[in-house]
CSV table of C-alpha atoms in Angstrom, one decimal:
chain,number,residue,atom,x,y,z
A,272,UNK,CA,-15.2,25.3,2.2
A,273,UNK,CA,-12.6,26.9,0.0
A,274,UNK,CA,-9.9,25.3,2.1
A,275,UNK,CA,-11.6,21.9,1.9
A,276,UNK,CA,-11.6,22.2,-1.9
A,277,UNK,CA,-7.8,22.8,-1.8
A,278,UNK,CA,-7.3,19.8,0.4
A,279,UNK,CA,-9.7,17.7,-1.6
A,280,UNK,CA,-7.8,18.5,-4.7
A,281,UNK,CA,-4.8,16.7,-3.2
A,282,UNK,CA,-6.9,13.6,-2.5
A,283,UNK,CA,-7.1,12.6,-6.2
A,284,UNK,CA,-3.4,12.7,-6.6
A,285,UNK,CA,-2.6,11.1,-3.3
A,286,UNK,CA,-5.1,8.3,-3.3
A,287,UNK,CA,-4.6,7.5,-7.0
A,288,UNK,CA,-1.0,6.6,-6.0
A,289,UNK,CA,-2.4,4.1,-3.6
A,290,UNK,CA,-3.5,2.2,-6.7
A,291,UNK,CA,0.0,2.4,-8.1
A,292,UNK,CA,1.6,0.6,-5.3
A,293,UNK,CA,2.5,-3.1,-6.7
A,294,UNK,CA,4.2,-6.3,-5.5
A,295,UNK,CA,4.7,-9.8,-6.9
A,296,UNK,CA,6.7,-13.0,-6.2
A,297,UNK,CA,8.9,-15.3,-8.2
A,298,UNK,CA,12.3,-16.9,-8.1
A,299,UNK,CA,15.4,-15.2,-9.4
A,300,UNK,CA,16.7,-16.4,-12.8
A,301,UNK,CA,19.6,-18.1,-11.1
A,302,UNK,CA,17.3,-20.4,-9.1
A,303,UNK,CA,14.6,-21.0,-11.7
A,304,UNK,CA,14.1,-24.3,-13.3
A,305,UNK,CA,15.2,-24.3,-17.0
A,306,UNK,CA,11.6,-25.0,-17.8
A,307,UNK,CA,10.4,-21.8,-16.0
A,308,UNK,CA,9.5,-19.4,-18.8
A,309,UNK,CA,9.1,-15.6,-18.1
A,310,UNK,CA,5.4,-16.0,-18.4
A,311,UNK,CA,5.4,-18.8,-15.8
A,312,UNK,CA,7.5,-16.7,-13.4
A,313,UNK,CA,5.2,-13.8,-13.7
A,314,UNK,CA,2.2,-16.0,-13.1
A,315,UNK,CA,3.8,-17.4,-10.0
A,316,UNK,CA,4.5,-13.9,-8.9
A,317,UNK,CA,0.8,-13.0,-9.3
A,318,UNK,CA,-0.3,-16.0,-7.3
A,319,UNK,CA,1.9,-15.1,-4.3
A,320,UNK,CA,0.4,-11.6,-4.1
A,321,UNK,CA,-2.5,-13.3,-2.3
A,322,UNK,CA,-0.3,-14.1,0.7
A,323,UNK,CA,0.7,-10.5,1.5
A,324,UNK,CA,-0.7,-9.0,4.7
A,325,UNK,CA,1.3,-5.7,4.7
A,326,UNK,CA,3.9,-3.8,2.8
A,327,UNK,CA,5.9,-0.6,2.6
A,328,UNK,CA,7.3,1.1,-0.5
A,329,UNK,CA,8.7,4.2,-2.2
A,330,UNK,CA,7.3,5.7,-5.4
A,331,UNK,CA,8.8,8.1,-7.9
A,332,UNK,CA,7.7,9.2,-11.4
A,333,UNK,CA,5.2,11.2,-13.3
A,334,UNK,CA,1.4,11.5,-12.9
A,335,UNK,CA,-1.0,12.9,-15.5
A,336,UNK,CA,-1.5,16.7,-14.8
A,337,UNK,CA,0.4,16.5,-11.5
A,338,UNK,CA,3.9,16.1,-13.1
A,339,UNK,CA,6.7,14.7,-11.0
A,340,UNK,CA,5.9,13.0,-7.8
A,341,UNK,CA,7.5,11.1,-5.0
A,342,UNK,CA,6.0,9.3,-2.0
A,343,UNK,CA,6.6,6.9,0.8
A,344,UNK,CA,3.9,4.6,2.1
A,345,UNK,CA,3.0,1.7,4.3
A,346,UNK,CA,-0.2,-0.3,4.3
A,347,UNK,CA,-1.8,-3.1,6.3
A,348,UNK,CA,-4.2,-5.4,4.5
A,349,UNK,CA,-5.2,-7.8,7.3
A,350,UNK,CA,-7.0,-8.1,9.6
A,351,UNK,CA,-8.3,-4.7,8.5
A,352,UNK,CA,-7.1,-2.1,6.0
A,353,UNK,CA,-5.0,0.9,7.1
A,354,UNK,CA,-2.6,3.1,5.2
A,355,UNK,CA,-0.2,6.0,5.7
A,356,UNK,CA,1.4,7.9,2.9
A,357,UNK,CA,3.6,11.0,2.6
A,358,UNK,CA,3.5,12.4,-0.9
A,359,UNK,CA,5.0,15.4,-2.8
A,360,UNK,CA,4.1,16.7,-6.2
A,361,UNK,CA,7.5,18.2,-7.0
A,362,UNK,CA,6.1,20.6,-9.6
A,363,UNK,CA,3.5,22.1,-7.3
A,364,UNK,CA,5.6,24.1,-4.9
A,365,UNK,CA,4.5,24.5,-1.3
A,366,UNK,CA,1.0,23.2,-2.0
A,367,UNK,CA,2.4,20.0,-3.4
A,368,UNK,CA,3.0,18.2,-0.1
A,369,UNK,CA,0.4,16.2,1.8
A,370,UNK,CA,0.1,13.3,4.1
A,371,UNK,CA,-2.7,10.6,4.0
A,372,UNK,CA,-3.9,8.2,6.6
A,373,UNK,CA,-6.7,5.6,6.2
A,374,UNK,CA,-7.9,4.4,9.5
A,375,UNK,CA,-11.2,2.7,10.4
A,376,UNK,CA,-12.6,3.5,7.0
A,377,UNK,CA,-11.9,7.2,7.4
A,378,UNK,CA,-9.6,9.1,5.2
A,379,UNK,CA,-7.5,11.8,6.7
A,380,UNK,CA,-5.7,14.4,4.5
A,381,UNK,CA,-3.0,16.4,6.3
A,382,UNK,CA,-1.5,19.7,4.9
A,383,UNK,CA,0.7,20.7,7.9
A,384,UNK,CA,1.1,24.3,9.0
A,385,UNK,CA,-0.2,25.7,5.7
A,386,UNK,CA,-3.5,23.9,6.2
A,387,UNK,CA,-3.7,24.9,9.8
A,388,UNK,CA,-3.6,28.6,8.8
A,389,UNK,CA,-6.7,28.1,6.6
A,390,UNK,CA,-8.7,25.9,8.9
A,391,UNK,CA,-8.7,27.6,12.3
A,392,UNK,CA,-5.7,25.6,13.5
A,393,UNK,CA,-6.8,22.3,12.1
A,394,UNK,CA,-4.1,20.6,10.0
A,395,UNK,CA,-6.1,17.6,8.9
A,396,UNK,CA,-9.4,17.0,7.1
A,397,UNK,CA,-11.4,13.9,7.7
A,398,UNK,CA,-13.5,12.2,5.0
A,399,UNK,CA,-15.9,9.5,6.1
A,400,UNK,CA,-15.8,7.3,3.0
A,401,UNK,CA,-19.0,5.4,3.9
A,402,UNK,CA,-21.0,8.6,4.5
A,403,UNK,CA,-19.7,10.3,1.4
A,404,UNK,CA,-21.2,7.6,-0.9
A,405,UNK,CA,-21.6,8.8,-4.5
A,406,UNK,CA,-20.2,12.2,-3.5
A,407,UNK,CA,-16.9,10.6,-3.1
A,408,UNK,CA,-16.5,10.9,-6.9
A,409,UNK,CA,-15.7,14.6,-6.4
A,410,UNK,CA,-12.6,13.5,-4.6
A,411,UNK,CA,-11.1,11.9,-7.7
A,412,UNK,CA,-9.9,8.4,-7.0
A,413,UNK,CA,-10.6,8.5,-3.2
A,414,UNK,CA,-12.6,5.3,-3.6
A,415,UNK,CA,-9.3,3.4,-4.2
A,416,UNK,CA,-7.9,4.2,-0.8
A,417,UNK,CA,-8.8,0.9,0.7
A,418,UNK,CA,-7.7,-1.2,-2.3
A,419,UNK,CA,-4.7,-3.5,-2.2
A,420,UNK,CA,-1.9,-1.8,-4.1
A,421,UNK,CA,-0.2,-5.2,-4.7
A,422,UNK,CA,-2.7,-6.0,-7.4
A,423,UNK,CA,-1.2,-3.8,-10.1
A,424,UNK,CA,1.8,-6.0,-10.3
A,425,UNK,CA,-0.4,-8.8,-11.6
A,426,UNK,CA,-1.2,-6.9,-14.8
A,427,UNK,CA,1.8,-8.5,-16.4
A,428,UNK,CA,0.1,-11.9,-16.4
A,429,UNK,CA,-2.0,-10.7,-19.3
A,430,UNK,CA,1.0,-9.9,-21.5
A,431,UNK,CA,1.7,-11.9,-24.6
A,432,UNK,CA,5.2,-10.7,-25.0
A,433,UNK,CA,6.7,-10.9,-21.5
A,434,UNK,CA,10.5,-11.6,-21.6
A,435,UNK,CA,13.5,-11.8,-19.3
A,436,UNK,CA,15.8,-8.8,-19.7
A,437,UNK,CA,18.6,-10.0,-17.4
A,438,UNK,CA,19.9,-9.8,-13.8
A,439,UNK,CA,20.2,-6.4,-12.1
A,440,UNK,CA,20.9,-5.2,-8.6
A,441,UNK,CA,18.4,-2.9,-7.0
A,442,UNK,CA,19.1,-1.4,-3.5
A,443,UNK,CA,21.7,-4.1,-3.0
A,444,UNK,CA,19.4,-6.9,-3.9
A,445,UNK,CA,20.1,-9.2,-6.9
A,446,UNK,CA,17.0,-9.4,-9.1
A,447,UNK,CA,15.8,-10.8,-12.4
A,448,UNK,CA,14.3,-8.1,-14.7
A,449,UNK,CA,11.1,-9.0,-16.7
A,450,UNK,CA,9.4,-6.7,-19.2
A,451,UNK,CA,6.3,-6.8,-21.4
A,452,UNK,CA,3.3,-4.9,-22.7
A,453,UNK,CA,-0.3,-5.5,-21.7
A,454,UNK,CA,-3.7,-4.0,-22.5
A,455,UNK,CA,-6.3,-3.7,-19.8
A,456,UNK,CA,-8.5,-6.0,-22.0
A,457,UNK,CA,-5.8,-8.6,-22.1
A,458,UNK,CA,-5.4,-8.5,-18.3
A,459,UNK,CA,-9.1,-8.8,-17.8
A,460,UNK,CA,-9.2,-11.8,-20.1
A,461,UNK,CA,-6.4,-13.5,-18.1
A,462,UNK,CA,-8.6,-13.3,-15.0
A,463,UNK,CA,-11.2,-15.8,-16.3
A,464,UNK,CA,-9.2,-18.7,-14.8
A,465,UNK,CA,-8.9,-17.1,-11.3
A,466,UNK,CA,-11.1,-17.6,-8.3
A,467,UNK,CA,-14.0,-15.2,-7.8
A,468,UNK,CA,-12.3,-13.4,-4.9
A,469,UNK,CA,-9.0,-13.0,-6.8
A,470,UNK,CA,-10.8,-11.9,-9.9
A,471,UNK,CA,-12.8,-9.3,-8.1
A,472,UNK,CA,-9.8,-7.9,-6.3
A,473,UNK,CA,-7.8,-7.5,-9.6
A,474,UNK,CA,-10.7,-6.1,-11.6
A,475,UNK,CA,-11.0,-3.3,-9.0
A,476,UNK,CA,-7.4,-2.3,-9.7
A,477,UNK,CA,-8.4,-1.7,-13.3
A,478,UNK,CA,-11.0,1.0,-12.6
A,479,UNK,CA,-8.7,3.9,-11.8
A,480,UNK,CA,-6.7,3.4,-15.0
A,481,UNK,CA,-9.8,3.1,-17.1
A,482,UNK,CA,-11.0,6.4,-15.7
A,483,UNK,CA,-7.7,8.0,-16.6
A,484,UNK,CA,-8.1,6.8,-20.2
A,485,UNK,CA,-5.2,4.4,-20.1
A,486,UNK,CA,-5.8,1.2,-22.2
A,487,UNK,CA,-2.2,-0.3,-22.4
A,488,UNK,CA,0.9,-0.5,-20.2
A,489,UNK,CA,4.5,-1.1,-20.7
A,490,UNK,CA,5.6,-2.9,-17.5
A,491,UNK,CA,8.9,-3.9,-15.9
A,492,UNK,CA,9.4,-6.1,-12.8
A,493,UNK,CA,12.6,-6.7,-10.9
A,494,UNK,CA,12.1,-9.9,-8.8
A,495,UNK,CA,14.5,-11.0,-6.1
A,496,UNK,CA,15.6,-14.5,-4.9
A,497,UNK,CA,13.2,-14.1,-1.9
A,498,UNK,CA,10.4,-14.6,-4.4
A,499,UNK,CA,9.2,-11.0,-4.1
A,500,UNK,CA,9.3,-8.1,-6.5
A,501,UNK,CA,11.9,-5.6,-5.3
A,502,UNK,CA,11.0,-3.0,-7.9
A,503,UNK,CA,8.2,-2.4,-10.4
A,504,UNK,CA,7.5,0.1,-13.2
A,505,UNK,CA,4.4,0.9,-15.2
A,506,UNK,CA,4.1,3.3,-18.1
A,507,UNK,CA,1.0,4.3,-20.0
A,508,UNK,CA,-0.6,7.2,-22.0
A,509,UNK,CA,-3.6,8.8,-20.1
A,510,UNK,CA,-6.1,11.3,-21.5
A,511,UNK,CA,-4.3,14.1,-19.7
A,512,UNK,CA,-0.7,13.1,-20.0
A,513,UNK,CA,1.8,10.3,-19.5
A,514,UNK,CA,1.9,8.1,-16.4
A,515,UNK,CA,5.3,6.7,-15.5
A,516,UNK,CA,5.7,5.3,-12.0
A,517,UNK,CA,8.4,3.2,-10.4
A,518,UNK,CA,7.7,1.5,-7.1
A,519,UNK,CA,10.5,0.2,-4.9
A,520,UNK,CA,9.5,-2.2,-2.1
A,521,UNK,CA,11.2,-2.2,1.3
A,522,UNK,CA,9.3,-4.6,3.5
A,523,UNK,CA,6.5,-7.2,3.3
A,524,UNK,CA,4.4,-8.9,6.0
A,525,UNK,CA,5.9,-6.9,8.9
A,526,UNK,CA,3.7,-5.3,11.6
A,527,UNK,CA,2.2,-2.0,10.5
A,528,UNK,CA,0.6,0.3,13.1
A,529,UNK,CA,-1.2,3.4,11.9
A,530,UNK,CA,-3.2,5.8,14.2
A,531,UNK,CA,-5.6,8.5,13.3
A,532,UNK,CA,-4.4,12.1,13.8
A,533,UNK,CA,-5.2,13.7,17.2
A,534,UNK,CA,-8.9,14.8,17.3
A,535,UNK,CA,-7.9,18.4,18.1
A,536,UNK,CA,-6.0,18.7,14.8
A,537,UNK,CA,-8.9,17.3,12.6
A,538,UNK,CA,-11.6,19.1,10.8
A,539,UNK,CA,-14.5,16.7,9.9
A,540,UNK,CA,-15.8,17.3,6.4
A,541,UNK,CA,-19.3,16.1,7.4
A,542,UNK,CA,-19.5,18.6,10.2
A,543,UNK,CA,-18.1,21.4,7.9
A,544,UNK,CA,-20.8,20.6,5.4
A,545,UNK,CA,-23.6,20.6,8.0
A,546,UNK,CA,-22.3,24.0,9.2
A,547,UNK,CA,-22.3,25.4,5.7
A,548,UNK,CA,-25.9,24.2,5.1
A,549,UNK,CA,-27.0,25.7,8.4
A,550,UNK,CA,-25.4,28.9,7.5
């Protein structure tokens, strides 16, 4: 079980980042109506999040305790939720790299050759999220693995000081840069006018940050003329250090196919626990 603790330690970092994926939609400044205020553009962006069925993105920045991180991920939201992410904690050395897959409500954490040496040739650990139940709390933010990462971008709708910074080019895409500050309480208040489904989805995205002790964010959004956010940044002070993440989006609503690792390479946590109890 010692090896499973090592792998589980990576789950909190990796799955937390799922919550940090973000996306929104709006028109670039050059195509906006003169009456379109920054707040209105951000509100429209939040509305269009509801139409996203899949996305892929890159992430860089700093996480509380973990330090510098980078990741690449893709996620399918409909008809069912599936996700794949490769993540590296740059300050953790050889133990800082892991791969995550969420398939059929099972979370797989892969540690490559290093993990295989510790687990009789098995390079992946399987966590059945439904079976874990309350025990899932021991995996940090593992419960966020099936949440839509697009929701974090909607936080800026609660800002009282959102403004347009200017136009900037990101990865060759011309964008309009918006910036503002928002507290979690302000964002929650802004949800009162939303539908029940939308409100519940966005309130779930608050949970991981509340657990980190973050109560306020400084946020930046770079929105392209295709009415989608090309890049997004969120900064906040957590109980155990600063959070500063930048998400750059590559694709939206394109087919995403994710398969579970080969059974021969997977160690099932439930079976490991049964074996330990029998022993």
